[in-house]
Every structure is written in structure tokens, then in C-alpha cells.
PDB file of C-alpha atoms in Angstrom:
ATOM      1  CA  UNK A   1     168.467  68.738  84.254  1.00  0.00           C
ATOM      2  CA  UNK A   2     166.632  69.377  81.490  1.00  0.00           C
ATOM      3  CA  UNK A   3     163.189  68.595  83.325  1.00  0.00           C
ATOM      4  CA  UNK A   4     164.683  71.169  86.010  1.00  0.00           C
ATOM      5  CA  UNK A   5     165.117  73.916  83.525  1.00  0.00           C
ATOM      6  CA  UNK A   6     161.363  73.164  81.892  1.00  0.00           C
ATOM      7  CA  UNK A   7     160.174  73.565  85.188  1.00  0.00           C
ATOM      8  CA  UNK A   8     161.545  76.283  86.080  1.00  0.00           C
ATOM      9  CA  UNK A   9     160.644  78.447  82.943  1.00  0.00           C
ATOM     10  CA  UNK A  10     157.029  77.150  83.026  1.00  0.00           C
ATOM     11  CA  UNK A  11     154.958  80.116  85.030  1.00  0.00           C
ATOM     12  CA  UNK A  12     152.295  77.456  87.010  1.00  0.00           C
ATOM     13  CA  UNK A  13     154.411  74.284  86.974  1.00  0.00           C
ATOM     14  CA  UNK A  14     153.010  71.788  89.200  1.00  0.00           C
ATOM     15  CA  UNK A  15     156.651  71.103  90.676  1.00  0.00           C
ATOM     16  CA  UNK A  16     156.800  74.636  91.892  1.00  0.00           C
ATOM     17  CA  UNK A  17     153.629  75.221  93.984  1.00  0.00           C
ATOM     18  CA  UNK A  18     154.739  73.490  97.147  1.00  0.00           C
ATOM     19  CA  UNK A  19     158.305  72.806  98.521  1.00  0.00           C
ATOM     20  CA  UNK A  20     157.745  68.778  98.672  1.00  0.00           C
ATOM     21  CA  UNK A  21     157.394  69.094  94.478  1.00  0.00           C
ATOM     22  CA  UNK A  22     160.151  71.300  94.885  1.00  0.00           C
ATOM     23  CA  UNK A  23     162.773  68.693  96.833  1.00  0.00           C
ATOM     24  CA  UNK A  24     161.385  66.320  94.537  1.00  0.00           C
ATOM     25  CA  UNK A  25     162.501  67.777  91.249  1.00  0.00           C
ATOM     26  CA  UNK A  26     166.035  68.369  92.567  1.00  0.00           C
ATOM     27  CA  UNK A  27     166.265  65.246  93.590  1.00  0.00           C
ATOM     28  CA  UNK A  28     165.642  63.354  90.512  1.00  0.00           C
ATOM     29  CA  UNK A  29     168.130  66.217  88.132  1.00  0.00           C
ATOM     30  CA  UNK A  30     171.152  65.528  91.049  1.00  0.00           C
ATOM     31  CA  UNK A  31     170.394  61.497  91.292  1.00  0.00           C
ATOM     32  CA  UNK A  32     168.508  60.000  88.022  1.00  0.00           C
ATOM     33  CA  UNK A  33     169.936  56.443  89.086  1.00  0.00           C
ATOM     34  CA  UNK A  34     168.993  56.774  92.565  1.00  0.00           C
ATOM     35  CA  UNK A  35     169.733  58.711  96.065  1.00  0.00           C
ATOM     36  CA  UNK A  36     173.038  58.016  97.244  1.00  0.00           C
ATOM     37  CA  UNK A  37     175.425  59.621 100.402  1.00  0.00           C
ATOM     38  CA  UNK A  38     177.048  62.246  98.780  1.00  0.00           C
ATOM     39  CA  UNK A  39     180.085  60.792 101.493  1.00  0.00           C
ATOM     40  CA  UNK A  40     180.175  57.224 100.645  1.00  0.00           C
ATOM     41  CA  UNK A  41     178.035  56.554  97.908  1.00  0.00           C
ATOM     42  CA  UNK A  42     175.719  54.672  99.466  1.00  0.00           C
ATOM     43  CA  UNK A  43     172.117  54.902  99.063  1.00  0.00           C
ATOM     44  CA  UNK A  44     170.102  56.271 101.569  1.00  0.00           C
ATOM     45  CA  UNK A  45     166.756  57.776 102.890  1.00  0.00           C
ATOM     46  CA  UNK A  46     165.952  61.077 102.597  1.00  0.00           C
ATOM     47  CA  UNK A  47     164.394  63.477 105.385  1.00  0.00           C
ATOM     48  CA  UNK A  48     162.820  66.993 103.524  1.00  0.00           C
ATOM     49  CA  UNK A  49     165.738  68.448 102.645  1.00  0.00           C
ATOM     50  CA  UNK A  50     168.368  66.285 105.022  1.00  0.00           C
ATOM     51  CA  UNK A  51     169.780  62.956 103.667  1.00  0.00           C
ATOM     52  CA  UNK A  52     169.784  59.852 106.363  1.00  0.00           C
ATOM     53  CA  UNK A  53     172.902  57.711 105.255  1.00  0.00           C
ATOM     54  CA  UNK A  54     173.009  53.998 107.428  1.00  0.00           C
ATOM     55  CA  UNK A  55     176.590  54.360 107.929  1.00  0.00           C
ATOM     56  CA  UNK A  56     176.178  58.155 109.788  1.00  0.00           C
ATOM     57  CA  UNK A  57     178.083  59.568 107.827  1.00  0.00           C
ATOM     58  CA  UNK A  58     177.125  63.012 108.852  1.00  0.00           C
ATOM     59  CA  UNK A  59     174.307  65.835 108.509  1.00  0.00           C
ATOM     60  CA  UNK A  60     173.824  67.332 105.148  1.00  0.00           C
ATOM     61  CA  UNK A  61     171.919  68.078 102.392  1.00  0.00           C
ATOM     62  CA  UNK A  62     170.405  67.905  98.821  1.00  0.00           C
ATOM     63  CA  UNK A  63     172.385  70.214  98.106  1.00  0.00           C
ATOM     64  CA  UNK A  64     175.902  68.697  99.505  1.00  0.00           C
ATOM     65  CA  UNK A  65     178.879  68.902  97.006  1.00  0.00           C
ATOM     66  CA  UNK A  66     177.065  72.408  95.876  1.00  0.00           C
ATOM     67  CA  UNK A  67     177.887  76.310  96.767  1.00  0.00           C
ATOM     68  CA  UNK A  68     174.314  76.202  98.318  1.00  0.00           C
ATOM     69  CA  UNK A  69     176.081  72.882 100.969  1.00  0.00           C
ATOM     70  CA  UNK A  70     176.332  75.673 103.734  1.00  0.00           C
ATOM     71  CA  UNK A  71     172.687  76.607 103.661  1.00  0.00           C
ATOM     72  CA  UNK A  72     171.265  75.281 106.968  1.00  0.00           C
ATOM     73  CA  UNK A  73     167.492  74.953 106.114  1.00  0.00           C
ATOM     74  CA  UNK A  74     167.702  75.771 102.678  1.00  0.00           C
ATOM     75  CA  UNK A  75     164.482  76.688 101.045  1.00  0.00           C
ATOM     76  CA  UNK A  76     164.024  75.331  98.230  1.00  0.00           C
ATOM     77  CA  UNK A  77     160.856  76.413  96.145  1.00  0.00           C
ATOM     78  CA  UNK A  78     162.292  79.964  97.218  1.00  0.00           C
ATOM     79  CA  UNK A  79     165.564  78.910  94.934  1.00  0.00           C
ATOM     80  CA  UNK A  80     163.955  77.804  92.350  1.00  0.00           C
ATOM     81  CA  UNK A  81     161.526  80.529  91.552  1.00  0.00           C
ATOM     82  CA  UNK A  82     164.428  83.017  92.651  1.00  0.00           C
ATOM     83  CA  UNK A  83     166.404  81.714  89.414  1.00  0.00           C
ATOM     84  CA  UNK A  84     163.275  81.804  87.680  1.00  0.00           C
ATOM     85  CA  UNK A  85     162.801  85.659  88.549  1.00  0.00           C
ATOM     86  CA  UNK A  86     166.504  85.739  87.657  1.00  0.00           C
ATOM     87  CA  UNK A  87     165.807  85.054  83.960  1.00  0.00           C
ATOM     88  CA  UNK A  88     162.577  85.385  82.869  1.00  0.00           C
ATOM     89  CA  UNK A  89     161.557  88.884  84.264  1.00  0.00           C
ATOM     90  CA  UNK A  90     162.770  92.253  83.599  1.00  0.00           C
ATOM     91  CA  UNK A  91     161.349  93.909  86.571  1.00  0.00           C
ATOM     92  CA  UNK A  92     163.119  91.066  89.122  1.00  0.00           C
ATOM     93  CA  UNK A  93     161.856  90.085  92.705  1.00  0.00           C
ATOM     94  CA  UNK A  94     162.979  91.294  96.202  1.00  0.00           C
ATOM     95  CA  UNK A  95     163.310  88.931  99.244  1.00  0.00           C
ATOM     96  CA  UNK A  96     160.471  90.534 100.771  1.00  0.00           C
ATOM     97  CA  UNK A  97     157.981  89.529  98.111  1.00  0.00           C
ATOM     98  CA  UNK A  98     159.546  85.969  97.723  1.00  0.00           C
ATOM     99  CA  UNK A  99     159.539  85.189 101.108  1.00  0.00           C
ATOM    100  CA  UNK A 100     155.666  86.198 101.755  1.00  0.00           C
ATOM    101  CA  UNK A 101     155.074  83.824  99.038  1.00  0.00           C
ATOM    102  CA  UNK A 102     156.411  80.734 100.648  1.00  0.00           C
ATOM    103  CA  UNK A 103     156.254  81.820 103.619  1.00  0.00           C
ATOM    104  CA  UNK A 104     159.270  82.248 105.243  1.00  0.00           C
ATOM    105  CA  UNK A 105     161.742  84.678 107.222  1.00  0.00           C
ATOM    106  CA  UNK A 106     163.443  87.776 104.502  1.00  0.00           C
ATOM    107  CA  UNK A 107     166.896  87.620 105.643  1.00  0.00           C
ATOM    108  CA  UNK A 108     166.697  83.649 105.401  1.00  0.00           C
ATOM    109  CA  UNK A 109     165.076  84.294 101.413  1.00  0.00           C
ATOM    110  CA  UNK A 110     167.913  87.555 101.418  1.00  0.00           C
ATOM    111  CA  UNK A 111     170.495  84.933 102.136  1.00  0.00           C
ATOM    112  CA  UNK A 112     169.261  82.337  99.641  1.00  0.00           C
ATOM    113  CA  UNK A 113     169.168  85.196  96.451  1.00  0.00           C
ATOM    114  CA  UNK A 114     173.284  86.344  97.189  1.00  0.00           C
ATOM    115  CA  UNK A 115     173.812  83.214  97.284  1.00  0.00           C
ATOM    116  CA  UNK A 116     172.379  81.997  93.882  1.00  0.00           C
ATOM    117  CA  UNK A 117     173.610  85.747  91.977  1.00  0.00           C
ATOM    118  CA  UNK A 118     177.253  84.207  92.742  1.00  0.00           C
ATOM    119  CA  UNK A 119     176.488  81.336  90.599  1.00  0.00           C
ATOM    120  CA  UNK A 120     175.219  83.273  87.404  1.00  0.00           C
ATOM    121  CA  UNK A 121     177.181  83.165  84.606  1.00  0.00           C
ATOM    122  CA  UNK A 122     179.088  86.485  83.736  1.00  0.00           C
ATOM    123  CA  UNK A 123     178.556  88.349  80.148  1.00  0.00           C
ATOM    124  CA  UNK A 124     180.695  86.596  77.324  1.00  0.00           C
ATOM    125  CA  UNK A 125     183.811  88.903  76.138  1.00  0.00           C
ATOM    126  CA  UNK A 126     182.019  89.345  72.737  1.00  0.00           C
ATOM    127  CA  UNK A 127     178.932  88.540  71.203  1.00  0.00           C
ATOM    128  CA  UNK A 128     177.861  85.592  70.485  1.00  0.00           C
ATOM    129  CA  UNK A 129     174.592  84.698  68.113  1.00  0.00           C
ATOM    130  CA  UNK A 130     172.444  83.760  71.397  1.00  0.00           C
ATOM    131  CA  UNK A 131     174.353  86.144  73.968  1.00  0.00           C
ATOM    132  CA  UNK A 132     175.340  89.780  73.860  1.00  0.00           C
ATOM    133  CA  UNK A 133     178.425  90.941  75.765  1.00  0.00           C
ATOM    134  CA  UNK A 134     177.015  93.280  78.669  1.00  0.00           C
ATOM    135  CA  UNK A 135     179.423  94.517  81.399  1.00  0.00           C
ATOM    136  CA  UNK A 136     178.051  96.681  84.652  1.00  0.00           C
ATOM    137  CA  UNK A 137     180.817  98.861  86.501  1.00  0.00           C
ATOM    138  CA  UNK A 138     180.625  98.126  90.154  1.00  0.00           C
ATOM    139  CA  UNK A 139     181.707 101.601  90.559  1.00  0.00           C
ATOM    140  CA  UNK A 140     179.562 104.053  92.828  1.00  0.00           C
ATOM    141  CA  UNK A 141     179.890 106.727  94.340  1.00  0.00           C
ATOM    142  CA  UNK A 142     180.137 107.861  97.904  1.00  0.00           C
ATOM    143  CA  UNK A 143     177.786 107.961 100.060  1.00  0.00           C
ATOM    144  CA  UNK A 144     177.575 108.760 103.649  1.00  0.00           C
ATOM    145  CA  UNK A 145     175.679 106.740 104.604  1.00  0.00           C
ATOM    146  CA  UNK A 146     176.414 103.405 102.455  1.00  0.00           C
ATOM    147  CA  UNK A 147     173.723 104.107  99.786  1.00  0.00           C
ATOM    148  CA  UNK A 148     175.015 103.622  95.862  1.00  0.00           C
ATOM    149  CA  UNK A 149     173.917 105.498  93.196  1.00  0.00           C
ATOM    150  CA  UNK A 150     173.966 104.091  89.637  1.00  0.00           C
ATOM    151  CA  UNK A 151     175.007 107.062  87.180  1.00  0.00           C
ATOM    152  CA  UNK A 152     173.176 106.312  83.871  1.00  0.00           C
ATOM    153  CA  UNK A 153     176.583 106.701  81.722  1.00  0.00           C
ATOM    154  CA  UNK A 154     179.645 105.637  83.624  1.00  0.00           C
ATOM    155  CA  UNK A 155     178.478 102.458  84.862  1.00  0.00           C
ATOM    156  CA  UNK A 156     177.456 100.217  82.075  1.00  0.00           C
ATOM    157  CA  UNK A 157     180.511  98.914  79.520  1.00  0.00           C
ATOM    158  CA  UNK A 158     178.257  97.246  76.803  1.00  0.00           C
ATOM    159  CA  UNK A 159     178.841  95.723  73.131  1.00  0.00           C
ATOM    160  CA  UNK A 160     175.103  94.994  71.884  1.00  0.00           C
ATOM    161  CA  UNK A 161     173.418  93.847  68.893  1.00  0.00           C
ATOM    162  CA  UNK A 162     172.445  97.234  66.957  1.00  0.00           C
ATOM    163  CA  UNK A 163     169.515  95.260  66.012  1.00  0.00           C
ATOM    164  CA  UNK A 164     168.457  94.882  70.046  1.00  0.00           C
ATOM    165  CA  UNK A 165     169.708  97.820  71.307  1.00  0.00           C
ATOM    166  CA  UNK A 166     169.768 100.323  68.862  1.00  0.00           C
ATOM    167  CA  UNK A 167     170.747 103.839  69.418  1.00  0.00           C
ATOM    168  CA  UNK A 168     171.458 105.321  72.734  1.00  0.00           C
ATOM    169  CA  UNK A 169     171.544 101.817  74.061  1.00  0.00           C
ATOM    170  CA  UNK A 170     174.549 102.174  77.131  1.00  0.00           C
ATOM    171  CA  UNK A 171     172.014 105.613  79.067  1.00  0.00           C
ATOM    172  CA  UNK A 172     168.927 102.948  78.245  1.00  0.00           C
ATOM    173  CA  UNK A 173     170.644  99.797  80.429  1.00  0.00           C
ATOM    174  CA  UNK A 174     171.943 102.532  83.169  1.00  0.00           C
ATOM    175  CA  UNK A 175     168.307 104.110  83.821  1.00  0.00           C
ATOM    176  CA  UNK A 176     166.850 100.366  83.490  1.00  0.00           C
ATOM    177  CA  UNK A 177     169.137  98.977  86.112  1.00  0.00           C
ATOM    178  CA  UNK A 178     168.777 101.998  87.999  1.00  0.00           C
ATOM    179  CA  UNK A 179     165.163 102.027  87.875  1.00  0.00           C
ATOM    180  CA  UNK A 180     164.996  98.359  88.675  1.00  0.00           C
ATOM    181  CA  UNK A 181     167.182  99.103  92.006  1.00  0.00           C
ATOM    182  CA  UNK A 182     165.567 101.089  92.931  1.00  0.00           C
ATOM    183  CA  UNK A 183     161.297  99.928  92.114  1.00  0.00           C
ATOM    184  CA  UNK A 184     162.169  96.833  93.148  1.00  0.00           C
ATOM    185  CA  UNK A 185     164.923  96.686  95.743  1.00  0.00           C
ATOM    186  CA  UNK A 186     164.364 100.615  97.043  1.00  0.00           C
ATOM    187  CA  UNK A 187     167.700 100.739  96.603  1.00  0.00           C
ATOM    188  CA  UNK A 188     171.260  98.509  97.710  1.00  0.00           C
ATOM    189  CA  UNK A 189     173.890  99.296  99.756  1.00  0.00           C
ATOM    190  CA  UNK A 190     177.045 100.100  97.840  1.00  0.00           C
ATOM    191  CA  UNK A 191     178.505  96.783  99.722  1.00  0.00           C
ATOM    192  CA  UNK A 192     176.304  94.707  98.098  1.00  0.00           C
ATOM    193  CA  UNK A 193     175.657  96.271  94.675  1.00  0.00           C
ATOM    194  CA  UNK A 194     177.915  93.440  92.768  1.00  0.00           C
ATOM    195  CA  UNK A 195     175.782  91.029  93.778  1.00  0.00           C
ATOM    196  CA  UNK A 196     173.037  93.055  92.051  1.00  0.00           C
ATOM    197  CA  UNK A 197     174.334  93.901  89.075  1.00  0.00           C
ATOM    198  CA  UNK A 198     175.434  90.422  87.706  1.00  0.00           C
ATOM    199  CA  UNK A 199     172.002  89.328  88.329  1.00  0.00           C
ATOM    200  CA  UNK A 200     171.610  92.214  86.450  1.00  0.00           C
ATOM    201  CA  UNK A 201     174.539  91.632  83.440  1.00  0.00           C
ATOM    202  CA  UNK A 202     173.401  87.612  83.381  1.00  0.00           C
ATOM    203  CA  UNK A 203     170.105  88.809  82.576  1.00  0.00           C
ATOM    204  CA  UNK A 204     170.898  91.309  79.634  1.00  0.00           C
ATOM    205  CA  UNK A 205     173.635  89.176  78.256  1.00  0.00           C
ATOM    206  CA  UNK A 206     171.657  86.037  77.888  1.00  0.00           C
ATOM    207  CA  UNK A 207     168.369  84.433  77.203  1.00  0.00           C
ATOM    208  CA  UNK A 208     166.769  82.516  79.810  1.00  0.00           C
ATOM    209  CA  UNK A 209     167.181  78.725  78.405  1.00  0.00           C
ATOM    210  CA  UNK A 210     170.773  79.664  78.392  1.00  0.00           C
ATOM    211  CA  UNK A 211     170.956  81.621  81.503  1.00  0.00           C
ATOM    212  CA  UNK A 212     169.381  78.466  83.639  1.00  0.00           C
ATOM    213  CA  UNK A 213     171.806  76.281  81.310  1.00  0.00           C
ATOM    214  CA  UNK A 214     174.964  77.894  82.559  1.00  0.00           C
ATOM    215  CA  UNK A 215     173.663  78.254  86.222  1.00  0.00           C
ATOM    216  CA  UNK A 216     172.189  75.346  87.405  1.00  0.00           C
ATOM    217  CA  UNK A 217     175.410  72.757  87.028  1.00  0.00           C
ATOM    218  CA  UNK A 218     176.702  74.597  89.751  1.00  0.00           C
ATOM    219  CA  UNK A 219     172.783  74.439  91.466  1.00  0.00           C
ATOM    220  CA  UNK A 220     172.498  71.124  91.350  1.00  0.00           C
ATOM    221  CA  UNK A 221     175.398  69.311  89.157  1.00  0.00           C
ATOM    222  CA  UNK A 222     173.940  65.857  88.417  1.00  0.00           C
ATOM    223  CA  UNK A 223     175.700  63.315  90.089  1.00  0.00           C
ATOM    224  CA  UNK A 224     175.218  60.150  88.175  1.00  0.00           C
ATOM    225  CA  UNK A 225     176.195  59.990  84.898  1.00  0.00           C
TER     226      UNK A 225
END
């Protein structure tokens, strides 16, 4: 798992330069002692992201047993790049931009990123030495077309270390989130706003390595001890 976190945090990691290398990275993280069928436990073969068991246990991907197992055609490189954007960049990454980089359909990448947002950790109840507590409210004004407006004051309840966010930090965080939603994603609808706010909440609450350390066990749980 440490190798997976290190590769995600590196900007030009060789494991993220191709889909084949990204698949190998996830397989090594999940099965450090060798690839095995998640159903019967026997050794099995792999064809890209598909697992092929000699006993015919059914069709499964390398994400079997994780919240990503229902993805029919998972793009592993896109998943890893999206996780890096969640953890490292304040600007974030839009589905359209990521789809151009990996050469996959935009709606496919959009579904990938929304699933990843559900795996991000929630902000802690109280600040700690390594993480500050940030809670973004999901309440929005009613708009006829369903587009959400993030207010400057009433959408953020936070408890941050004063040394990091001096002065009027609730307004600064709210303005930053609103700028991110309108600049990177060009506005979001009220239906999907909680997913985006969860990403912003995790980004402000945790440093990059700790965010990945909390999100990756659900993304690529280690099968072998």
C-alpha cells in the first residue's frame, strides 16, 4: 500500500504513465503474494482488468470486493490520477479534463470520480495535530434549473488551527470552494453538490498522504496479510 501511495503522490510516476502500469500497481497492492480469485481463493489469470479463474467463478475485475466492483470497464489510470487530484491540488480536476488525458469517454470518467468521492474520509470531529476539522454544509438555495449556489458564510462550519487560517477563515474557505466549483466544474447541480463538497471537505481536512491512507483501503483493500 505504501508503494501505491508514493506512486500517486509522485507527479510523473512511471506507474501512472500508462493503463497497463496502473493495473499492475493496483494488483501488487491487493495481492502482494500473487493473484488469487476473490471468490474461491485459487490462483487465477488476468486479462487487463478482468480476472479469469480456472474454476469459472464468474466475471470479476481487479476491484472485486471493493466499492468499485460494479464498474463494468474501470479505467485504473483515471482512478489513480483522480485520487492524486483530490489529495494534492486545490484546483481539483474535472471529468472532461481527465477524460482528455486518459482517452476515455467523459461520462465514464464522471462516474469513476463520483464513486471515488464516496470513499473519501469525512472530516474529524475535532482538530488533531495532522488534520483540521472542516465541515461543509450541503444546504443550498433553490434554483429553478437545479444549479447550486454556495454561499459565502452559511455553507461552511469549520474548526481550524488559527495559525493556518487566521482572520475570517470561514469566508475564505467558502469563497475558495465556490471559485473551485465554478472555475473547474463550471457549476454543479444540487443533486450532485454533496459529492463535490465531500471532496472539498477531505481536501481541506487532511494532508495528501493521510487522505490517501484513509481512502485507499476501500479502493484497493489488501487481500493477503
